[in-house]
GROMACS .gro file of C-alpha atoms in nm:
model
   84
    1UNK     CA    1  -2.535   3.537  -1.505
    2UNK     CA    2  -2.831   3.679  -1.411
    3UNK     CA    3  -3.163   3.537  -1.513
    4UNK     CA    4  -3.309   3.703  -1.758
    5UNK     CA    5  -3.740   3.848  -1.684
    6UNK     CA    6  -3.935   3.870  -2.014
    7UNK     CA    7  -4.246   4.000  -2.123
    8UNK     CA    8  -4.457   3.877  -2.341
    9UNK     CA    9  -4.341   4.208  -2.537
   10UNK     CA   10  -4.039   4.154  -2.556
   11UNK     CA   11  -4.014   3.828  -2.646
   12UNK     CA   12  -4.242   3.926  -2.986
   13UNK     CA   13  -4.026   4.227  -2.922
   14UNK     CA   14  -3.702   4.034  -2.975
   15UNK     CA   15  -3.813   3.753  -3.261
   16UNK     CA   16  -4.021   4.088  -3.456
   17UNK     CA   17  -3.596   4.215  -3.468
   18UNK     CA   18  -3.442   3.875  -3.504
   19UNK     CA   19  -3.701   3.849  -3.821
   20UNK     CA   20  -3.575   4.202  -3.945
   21UNK     CA   21  -3.251   4.171  -3.939
   22UNK     CA   22  -3.221   3.809  -4.059
   23UNK     CA   23  -3.522   3.806  -4.367
   24UNK     CA   24  -3.316   4.033  -4.602
   25UNK     CA   25  -2.959   3.834  -4.478
   26UNK     CA   26  -3.150   3.480  -4.644
   27UNK     CA   27  -3.247   3.681  -4.974
   28UNK     CA   28  -2.930   3.769  -5.033
   29UNK     CA   29  -2.757   3.424  -4.997
   30UNK     CA   30  -3.039   3.255  -5.137
   31UNK     CA   31  -3.022   3.461  -5.447
   32UNK     CA   32  -2.675   3.446  -5.472
   33UNK     CA   33  -2.732   3.034  -5.479
   34UNK     CA   34  -2.947   3.058  -5.667
   35UNK     CA   35  -2.748   3.236  -5.930
   36UNK     CA   36  -2.469   3.054  -5.849
   37UNK     CA   37  -2.612   2.701  -5.946
   38UNK     CA   38  -2.752   2.897  -6.249
   39UNK     CA   39  -2.398   2.970  -6.430
   40UNK     CA   40  -2.344   3.319  -6.303
   41UNK     CA   41  -2.042   3.399  -6.115
   42UNK     CA   42  -1.937   3.684  -5.953
   43UNK     CA   43  -1.707   3.733  -5.758
   44UNK     CA   44  -1.757   4.045  -5.550
   45UNK     CA   45  -2.146   3.909  -5.511
   46UNK     CA   46  -1.959   3.659  -5.356
   47UNK     CA   47  -1.765   3.709  -5.102
   48UNK     CA   48  -2.067   4.004  -4.965
   49UNK     CA   49  -2.256   3.629  -4.995
   50UNK     CA   50  -2.040   3.471  -4.800
   51UNK     CA   51  -1.944   3.718  -4.544
   52UNK     CA   52  -2.374   3.771  -4.503
   53UNK     CA   53  -2.381   3.326  -4.431
   54UNK     CA   54  -2.196   3.437  -4.189
   55UNK     CA   55  -2.323   3.708  -4.045
   56UNK     CA   56  -2.639   3.435  -4.053
   57UNK     CA   57  -2.534   3.197  -3.884
   58UNK     CA   58  -2.412   3.375  -3.589
   59UNK     CA   59  -2.695   3.525  -3.542
   60UNK     CA   60  -2.884   3.257  -3.527
   61UNK     CA   61  -2.663   3.114  -3.335
   62UNK     CA   62  -2.700   3.438  -3.112
   63UNK     CA   63  -3.122   3.362  -3.098
   64UNK     CA   64  -3.117   2.976  -3.003
   65UNK     CA   65  -2.852   3.100  -2.703
   66UNK     CA   66  -3.140   3.404  -2.591
   67UNK     CA   67  -3.386   3.126  -2.659
   68UNK     CA   68  -3.201   2.854  -2.457
   69UNK     CA   69  -3.150   3.171  -2.166
   70UNK     CA   70  -3.494   3.201  -2.191
   71UNK     CA   71  -3.616   2.832  -2.135
   72UNK     CA   72  -3.441   2.818  -1.850
   73UNK     CA   73  -3.577   3.112  -1.699
   74UNK     CA   74  -3.873   3.042  -1.661
   75UNK     CA   75  -4.027   2.918  -1.368
   76UNK     CA   76  -4.245   2.659  -1.579
   77UNK     CA   77  -4.001   2.462  -1.758
   78UNK     CA   78  -3.882   2.155  -1.719
   79UNK     CA   79  -3.568   2.196  -1.643
   80UNK     CA   80  -3.576   2.496  -1.483
   81UNK     CA   81  -3.298   2.627  -1.211
   82UNK     CA   82  -3.616   2.760  -1.030
   83UNK     CA   83  -3.805   2.452  -1.091
   84UNK     CA   84  -3.532   2.220  -0.930
   0.00000   0.00000   0.00000
């Protein structure tokens, strides 16, 4: 895997992208969970919420892996391959 060079603008843009994509997913899953706990069950909304939760989990996993790669490529990181 090629080392990832990171600038502040790229870091800021990437995190902003994750927030813009993740926020509506969290809001939809949250609203559906609230409706389910209130006793209002709608099959289609529940199915879409399950799909949204899976997409959110995939997005969070991708974010975690991306941040880990950025951490590994940082020359100041104690676990960096460059520091050793």
